[in-house]
Short mmCIF file of C-alpha atoms in Angstrom, two decimals:
data_model
loop_
_atom_site.label_atom_id
_atom_site.label_comp_id
_atom_site.label_asym_id
_atom_site.label_seq_id
_atom_site.Cartn_x
_atom_site.Cartn_y
_atom_site.Cartn_z
CA MET A 1 48.21 -39.90 13.38
CA ASN A 2 51.35 -37.96 12.74
CA ASP A 3 52.86 -35.38 15.33
CA ILE A 4 51.21 -32.46 13.67
CA GLN A 5 47.63 -34.09 13.92
CA ARG A 6 48.23 -35.25 17.49
CA LEU A 7 48.84 -31.65 18.61
CA PHE A 8 45.82 -30.54 17.25
CA THR A 9 43.49 -33.22 18.49
CA GLU A 10 44.98 -32.66 21.94
CA ASP A 11 44.34 -29.06 21.52
CA ILE A 12 40.92 -29.49 20.48
CA ARG A 13 39.88 -31.98 23.36
CA THR A 14 41.24 -29.43 26.03
CA ILE A 15 39.02 -26.75 24.58
CA VAL A 16 35.98 -29.17 24.52
CA ALA A 17 36.87 -30.08 28.23
CA LEU A 18 37.27 -26.00 29.21
CA LEU A 19 34.15 -25.27 27.41
CA GLY A 20 31.54 -28.10 29.31
CA GLY A 21 28.06 -27.10 28.66
CA ALA A 22 28.54 -23.76 27.76
CA LEU A 23 27.71 -24.54 23.95
CA ASP A 24 24.77 -26.61 24.53
CA GLN A 25 22.33 -24.24 23.03
CA LEU A 26 24.34 -24.54 19.34
CA ALA A 27 23.09 -28.05 19.47
CA GLY A 28 20.88 -28.67 16.15
CA LYS A 29 21.40 -25.32 14.81
CA THR A 30 23.55 -24.02 11.70
CA VAL A 31 26.77 -21.72 12.81
CA LEU A 32 28.18 -19.54 9.92
CA ILE A 33 32.03 -19.00 10.12
CA THR A 34 33.67 -16.46 7.83
CA GLY A 35 37.58 -17.11 7.56
CA GLY A 36 36.98 -20.71 8.48
CA GLY A 37 40.00 -21.71 6.60
CA GLY A 38 42.41 -19.81 8.39
CA PHE A 39 44.36 -20.32 11.62
CA LEU A 40 41.68 -19.18 14.06
CA GLY A 41 38.62 -20.59 12.04
CA ARG A 42 39.90 -24.07 11.67
CA TYR A 43 40.41 -24.38 15.62
CA LEU A 44 36.50 -23.04 15.70
CA VAL A 45 35.23 -25.32 13.21
CA ALA A 46 37.43 -28.66 14.50
CA THR A 47 35.81 -27.77 18.14
CA LEU A 48 32.12 -27.52 17.04
CA VAL A 49 32.65 -30.80 15.26
CA ALA A 50 34.26 -32.43 18.26
CA LEU A 51 31.04 -31.00 20.47
CA ASN A 52 28.85 -32.94 17.97
CA ARG A 53 30.55 -36.12 18.60
CA GLU A 54 31.01 -35.76 22.23
CA ARG A 55 28.59 -33.42 23.61
CA PHE A 56 25.60 -32.30 21.47
CA GLU A 57 22.61 -34.67 21.44
CA ARG A 58 21.59 -33.04 17.87
CA PRO A 59 24.59 -32.16 15.92
CA CYS A 60 24.90 -28.56 14.83
CA SER A 61 25.56 -27.80 11.05
CA ILE A 62 28.65 -25.67 10.08
CA VAL A 63 28.93 -23.30 7.02
CA VAL A 64 32.39 -22.14 6.18
CA LEU A 65 32.95 -19.10 3.93
CA ASP A 66 36.61 -18.01 2.91
CA ASN A 67 38.44 -16.71 -0.02
CA TYR A 68 41.48 -18.41 0.76
CA ILE A 69 43.84 -15.17 0.34
CA THR A 70 45.63 -16.36 3.02
CA GLY A 71 44.09 -19.72 4.02
CA VAL A 72 44.34 -23.11 2.76
CA ALA A 73 41.46 -25.05 1.17
CA ASN A 74 42.73 -28.57 1.68
CA ASN A 75 44.51 -28.77 4.95
CA PRO A 76 45.57 -32.18 6.18
CA LEU A 77 45.49 -30.54 9.78
CA PHE A 78 41.96 -30.85 9.68
CA ASP A 79 40.29 -31.68 6.68
CA PHE A 80 36.56 -30.45 6.57
CA SER A 81 35.36 -32.96 3.60
CA ALA A 82 35.96 -35.72 6.17
CA TYR A 83 32.74 -34.20 8.19
CA PRO A 84 29.24 -34.43 6.65
CA GLU A 85 28.17 -31.68 8.99
CA VAL A 86 30.91 -29.07 7.58
CA ARG A 87 29.53 -27.07 4.31
CA VAL A 88 32.46 -25.06 2.64
CA LEU A 89 31.77 -22.26 0.40
CA GLU A 90 34.52 -20.25 -1.54
CA HIS A 91 33.32 -16.73 -1.15
CA ASP A 92 34.62 -13.34 -0.37
CA VAL A 93 32.60 -11.45 2.29
CA ARG A 94 33.53 -8.02 0.72
CA PHE A 95 30.63 -9.41 -1.38
CA PRO A 96 26.76 -9.91 -0.74
CA LEU A 97 26.47 -13.35 0.81
CA PRO A 98 25.33 -16.25 -1.28
CA GLU A 99 21.33 -16.54 -1.33
CA LYS A 100 19.66 -19.17 0.34
CA LEU A 101 22.17 -19.04 2.98
CA SER A 102 20.71 -19.52 6.47
CA ALA A 103 21.98 -19.50 10.16
CA ALA A 104 21.30 -19.30 13.65
CA TYR A 105 24.73 -18.27 14.61
CA ILE A 106 27.48 -16.04 13.02
CA ILE A 107 31.21 -15.92 13.71
CA HIS A 108 32.83 -13.27 11.52
CA ALA A 109 36.38 -14.38 11.76
CA ALA A 110 37.46 -13.28 8.32
CA GLY A 111 40.18 -10.89 8.16
CA LEU A 112 44.15 -10.30 7.44
CA ALA A 113 45.77 -10.24 10.93
CA SER A 114 49.54 -10.45 10.06
CA PRO A 115 50.94 -7.17 9.43
CA VAL A 116 52.80 -8.12 6.40
CA TYR A 117 49.65 -9.28 4.84
CA TYR A 118 47.63 -6.28 5.51
CA ARG A 119 50.31 -3.82 4.40
CA LYS A 120 50.34 -6.12 1.14
CA PHE A 121 46.58 -6.27 0.84
CA PRO A 122 45.22 -2.75 2.24
CA VAL A 123 42.06 -2.12 0.58
CA GLU A 124 41.12 -5.78 0.86
CA THR A 125 42.00 -5.70 4.59
CA ILE A 126 39.32 -2.49 5.12
CA GLU A 127 36.71 -4.10 2.73
CA VAL A 128 36.88 -7.18 4.71
CA ALA A 129 36.11 -5.40 8.21
CA VAL A 130 33.92 -2.83 6.67
CA ASN A 131 31.75 -4.24 3.88
CA GLY A 132 31.87 -7.68 5.08
CA THR A 133 30.92 -6.99 8.59
CA LYS A 134 28.08 -4.98 7.19
CA HIS A 135 26.84 -7.66 4.84
CA LEU A 136 26.93 -10.01 7.62
CA LEU A 137 25.30 -7.51 9.97
CA GLU A 138 22.49 -7.33 7.48
CA PHE A 139 22.10 -10.85 7.03
CA ALA A 140 21.66 -11.36 10.83
CA ARG A 141 19.15 -8.54 10.75
CA GLU A 142 17.03 -9.94 8.21
CA ARG A 143 17.38 -13.63 9.33
CA GLY A 144 16.69 -12.80 12.99
CA ILE A 145 19.74 -14.64 14.33
CA GLU A 146 20.46 -15.57 18.01
CA GLY A 147 23.80 -14.54 18.25
CA MET A 148 26.79 -12.99 16.21
CA LEU A 149 30.41 -12.75 17.32
CA TYR A 150 32.56 -10.12 15.50
CA PHE A 151 36.34 -10.50 15.46
CA SER A 152 38.20 -7.44 15.95
CA SER A 153 41.75 -6.98 17.48
CA SER A 154 43.72 -5.78 20.21
CA GLU A 155 45.10 -3.32 17.77
CA ILE A 156 42.26 -0.94 18.05
CA TYR A 157 43.95 0.37 21.13
CA GLY A 158 46.73 1.57 19.02
CA ASP A 159 49.83 2.26 21.17
CA PRO A 160 48.15 2.89 24.78
CA VAL A 161 49.67 5.51 27.00
CA PRO A 162 51.42 3.47 30.11
CA GLU A 163 48.44 4.24 32.80
CA PHE A 164 46.23 2.19 30.38
CA VAL A 165 48.43 -1.00 30.19
CA PRO A 166 46.95 -3.81 31.21
CA THR A 167 44.27 -2.24 28.72
CA PRO A 168 40.57 -2.48 29.43
CA GLU A 169 37.74 -2.53 27.30
CA HIS A 170 36.99 1.02 27.96
CA TYR A 171 40.03 2.64 26.72
CA TRP A 172 39.33 4.62 23.44
CA GLY A 173 42.66 4.03 21.95
CA ARG A 174 45.85 5.82 20.60
CA VAL A 175 45.61 5.08 17.10
CA SER A 176 46.66 7.03 13.58
CA ALA A 177 43.80 7.29 11.12
CA VAL A 178 46.62 7.76 8.57
CA GLY A 179 49.38 5.62 9.69
CA PRO A 180 50.89 2.56 7.97
CA ARG A 181 48.87 0.17 10.31
CA ALA A 182 45.61 2.23 9.87
CA CYS A 183 43.95 -0.01 7.20
CA TYR A 184 43.96 -3.07 9.92
CA ASP A 185 43.33 -0.95 12.81
CA GLU A 186 40.88 1.65 11.49
CA SER A 187 38.77 -0.81 9.98
CA LYS A 188 38.59 -2.83 12.88
CA ARG A 189 37.22 0.11 14.70
CA LEU A 190 35.00 0.71 11.96
CA GLY A 191 33.45 -2.69 12.37
CA GLU A 192 33.06 -2.38 15.93
CA THR A 193 31.25 0.63 15.18
CA LEU A 194 28.79 -0.83 12.87
CA CYS A 195 28.25 -3.75 15.31
CA SER A 196 27.41 -1.03 18.07
CA ILE A 197 24.99 0.56 16.09
CA TYR A 198 23.26 -2.68 14.48
CA HIS A 199 22.64 -3.76 18.04
CA GLU A 200 21.35 -0.22 19.39
CA TYR A 201 18.99 0.21 16.49
CA TYR A 202 17.95 -3.11 14.93
CA ARG A 203 18.80 -5.40 18.03
CA VAL A 204 21.19 -7.51 16.30
CA PRO A 205 22.43 -9.90 19.13
CA VAL A 206 26.08 -9.42 18.35
CA SER A 207 29.19 -9.32 20.69
CA THR A 208 32.91 -8.19 20.01
CA VAL A 209 35.96 -9.91 20.85
CA ARG A 210 39.40 -8.42 20.94
CA PRO A 211 42.07 -11.06 20.72
CA PHE A 212 45.64 -10.55 22.25
CA ASN A 213 48.30 -12.01 20.18
CA VAL A 214 47.00 -15.69 19.89
CA TYR A 215 49.74 -18.42 18.80
CA GLY A 216 49.91 -22.08 18.53
CA PRO A 217 49.95 -25.07 16.14
CA GLY A 218 48.61 -24.21 12.53
CA MET A 219 49.86 -20.72 12.14
CA ARG A 220 51.50 -20.16 8.71
CA ALA A 221 55.28 -20.73 8.58
CA ASP A 222 55.17 -17.82 6.68
CA ASP A 223 52.71 -15.95 8.69
CA TYR A 224 55.59 -13.16 9.76
CA ARG A 225 54.32 -12.56 13.37
CA VAL A 226 56.87 -12.88 15.96
CA ILE A 227 56.34 -16.69 17.54
CA PRO A 228 55.87 -18.55 13.86
CA THR A 229 59.19 -16.34 12.60
CA PHE A 230 61.20 -16.96 15.40
CA SER A 231 60.19 -20.89 15.48
CA VAL A 232 61.06 -21.19 11.80
CA GLN A 233 64.30 -19.26 12.14
CA GLY A 234 65.56 -21.27 15.12
CA LEU A 235 64.69 -24.69 13.73
CA ARG A 236 66.41 -23.92 10.56
CA GLY A 237 69.53 -23.02 12.54
CA GLU A 238 69.44 -19.07 11.60
CA PRO A 239 69.51 -16.22 13.96
CA LEU A 240 66.29 -15.02 15.68
CA THR A 241 65.94 -11.71 14.06
CA VAL A 242 64.57 -8.84 16.57
CA HIS A 243 63.17 -5.86 15.42
CA ASP A 244 64.74 -2.47 16.61
CA HIS A 245 65.92 -2.82 20.19
CA GLY A 246 63.62 -5.40 21.22
CA ARG A 247 62.13 -3.34 24.00
CA GLN A 248 58.66 -4.04 22.53
CA THR A 249 56.47 -6.09 25.18
CA ARG A 250 53.50 -8.61 24.55
CA THR A 251 51.72 -10.82 26.48
CA PHE A 252 50.82 -14.38 24.14
CA CYS A 253 47.54 -16.35 24.47
CA TYR A 254 47.71 -19.89 23.53
CA ILE A 255 45.30 -21.08 21.17
CA THR A 256 43.25 -23.55 23.54
CA ASP A 257 42.63 -20.67 25.90
CA ALA A 258 42.02 -18.17 23.25
CA VAL A 259 39.34 -20.43 21.24
CA HIS A 260 37.72 -20.86 24.68
CA GLY A 261 37.34 -17.36 25.17
CA PHE A 262 35.97 -16.84 21.89
CA LEU A 263 33.36 -19.03 22.18
CA LYS A 264 32.20 -17.92 25.41
CA VAL A 265 31.88 -14.17 24.11
CA LEU A 266 29.50 -15.80 21.20
CA VAL A 267 27.10 -17.49 23.77
CA ALA A 268 27.44 -15.48 26.99
CA GLY A 269 28.87 -11.98 26.04
CA LYS A 270 26.65 -9.16 26.28
CA ARG A 271 24.95 -8.07 23.38
CA GLY A 272 26.50 -4.88 21.89
CA GLU A 273 29.55 -4.93 24.02
CA ALA A 274 33.26 -5.96 23.70
CA TYR A 275 35.63 -8.27 25.47
CA ASN A 276 39.30 -8.72 25.43
CA VAL A 277 40.66 -12.29 25.29
CA GLY A 278 43.93 -13.07 25.65
CA HIS A 279 46.52 -13.36 28.57
CA ASP A 280 47.39 -11.05 31.22
CA ARG A 281 50.37 -12.35 32.52
CA GLU A 282 54.06 -13.10 31.64
CA GLU A 283 54.31 -9.40 29.70
CA ILE A 284 57.75 -9.89 27.70
CA THR A 285 59.99 -7.80 25.44
CA MET A 286 60.57 -9.13 22.19
CA ARG A 287 64.52 -9.64 22.96
CA GLU A 288 63.36 -11.59 26.18
CA LEU A 289 60.97 -13.82 24.02
CA ALA A 290 63.84 -14.49 21.61
CA GLU A 291 66.59 -15.45 24.31
CA LEU A 292 63.55 -17.64 25.67
CA MET A 293 62.89 -19.75 22.65
CA SER A 294 66.71 -19.69 21.79
CA GLY A 295 67.02 -21.66 24.93
CA MET A 296 64.55 -24.01 24.17
CA LEU A 297 66.13 -24.97 21.16
CA PRO A 298 69.50 -27.48 21.20
CA GLU A 299 70.98 -25.45 18.66
CA ARG A 300 71.00 -22.31 20.73
CA PRO A 301 70.43 -19.93 17.75
CA GLU A 302 71.82 -16.46 17.90
CA VAL A 303 69.57 -13.54 19.04
CA ARG A 304 70.11 -10.48 16.39
CA LEU A 305 68.97 -7.12 16.42
CA VAL A 306 67.76 -5.71 13.16
CA SER A 307 66.02 -2.95 11.61
CA TYR A 308 62.36 -3.06 10.68
CA PRO A 309 62.31 -4.51 7.27
CA ASP A 310 60.43 -2.46 4.47
CA ALA A 311 57.50 -4.95 4.35
CA TYR A 312 56.90 -4.61 7.83
CA PRO A 313 54.50 -1.69 8.65
CA ALA A 314 55.92 1.03 10.94
CA GLY A 315 54.11 2.48 14.31
CA GLU A 316 54.51 -1.26 16.10
CA PRO A 317 52.81 -0.57 19.47
CA GLN A 318 55.36 -0.63 22.25
CA ARG A 319 53.31 -2.53 24.92
CA ARG A 320 50.32 -5.04 24.59
CA CYS A 321 48.78 -6.56 27.77
CA PRO A 322 45.19 -6.84 28.27
CA ASP A 323 42.85 -6.43 31.35
CA LEU A 324 40.77 -9.42 31.64
CA THR A 325 38.49 -8.21 34.61
CA LYS A 326 35.49 -7.77 32.46
CA SER A 327 36.13 -11.11 30.63
CA ARG A 328 36.65 -12.91 34.05
CA ARG A 329 33.45 -11.44 35.65
CA ASP A 330 31.03 -11.88 32.87
CA LEU A 331 32.34 -14.93 31.18
CA GLY A 332 34.39 -16.66 33.73
CA TYR A 333 37.20 -16.56 31.63
CA SER A 334 40.74 -17.21 32.65
CA PRO A 335 43.87 -18.33 30.49
CA ALA A 336 45.68 -21.33 31.78
CA ILE A 337 48.67 -22.02 29.42
CA ASP A 338 51.73 -20.36 30.46
CA LEU A 339 54.19 -19.25 27.73
CA ARG A 340 56.84 -21.85 27.91
CA THR A 341 54.40 -24.71 27.80
CA GLY A 342 52.70 -23.09 24.90
CA LEU A 343 56.12 -22.40 23.06
CA ALA A 344 56.82 -25.93 23.62
CA ARG A 345 53.78 -27.26 21.79
CA THR A 346 54.26 -24.73 18.95
CA LEU A 347 57.92 -25.75 18.35
CA SER A 348 56.83 -29.26 18.31
CA TYR A 349 54.51 -28.40 15.61
CA TYR A 350 56.88 -26.48 13.53
CA ARG A 351 59.35 -29.00 13.81
CA ALA A 352 57.01 -31.55 12.29
CA LEU A 353 56.02 -29.00 9.46
CA LEU A 354 59.44 -28.17 8.44
CA ALA A 355 60.19 -32.07 8.20
CA ASP A 356 57.47 -32.51 6.05
CA THR A 357 57.97 -29.27 4.01
CA PRO A 358 61.54 -28.18 4.55
CA GLN A 359 61.03 -24.75 2.64
CA GLY A 360 58.18 -24.15 5.24
CA ALA A 361 55.60 -24.14 2.45
CA ARG A 362 52.47 -22.32 3.28
CA ALA A 363 50.49 -24.13 5.78
CA ASP A 364 47.87 -22.87 8.31
#
């Protein structure tokens, strides 16, 4: 087992331990996961595979749908073909689902979450969140499924006013309908509206999760979000480039805490409602994050302030931090991994990845 696979395997074991018996109702059922070839999707699939071997008396079946616009079909991190309970279908959810497909649970994780990629593919971004979500909700309505999880985003809050940071689920958001980020923000908001209506009018058992800045091993080296970017720059001995003045703040949620929270929303979240999943402590500016990561690298790379590149959409929220009161109360969810620990594991991943692919070739 190489270093990349070791980190991934350790993470999956951590998630399984955090879940305990929370997902036992999935035993013997079929779970459909859209976007299963992406960063989050691959962790979700691997977690269910591990539960089949360590927890479930009857294994669940997993159907993965992905068109691989940003995912990777054959990823050595976790090879789907090695597991007979995993069926992979290359499919774009913007179009009707394949006939004869069946499932008891749906996890709709397909989407383009990186600002660079949703700026590059704005129409596809909208159609996945709107058309794709409607296709899945219709499927759920017709089949009488037992549970569905829709992946929204913390971006639906836009740039919150200061009195709503940390941001609770009842905050309506402060989002431009025509801004450079609108293709992602507004389509995710409309996806939530569709879920709410299908629950209210058709009793589809759907819940929504709003992830806050999830990171960890498995993110593409060319994802262009801040932690992969700083990691790859620093490990190559390049300056860590911080946009603008670097005063933007975020809290970051390590992948094990995030996947634990996502799956708790699937099985225990109130239907028709949304839940924040993220980390509500260690809010940090982007300049401070760069300085922290520089100090964790032996080369101590320079931190350099730069203008926003043309490929990066303007209108970046200035603060992002979740209020987790509802998730703690309803789900018993609380993140455990501190930022330095998560960053150390993530840097280990990119160090191993760059050793294998020096040019930072595409990898999830």
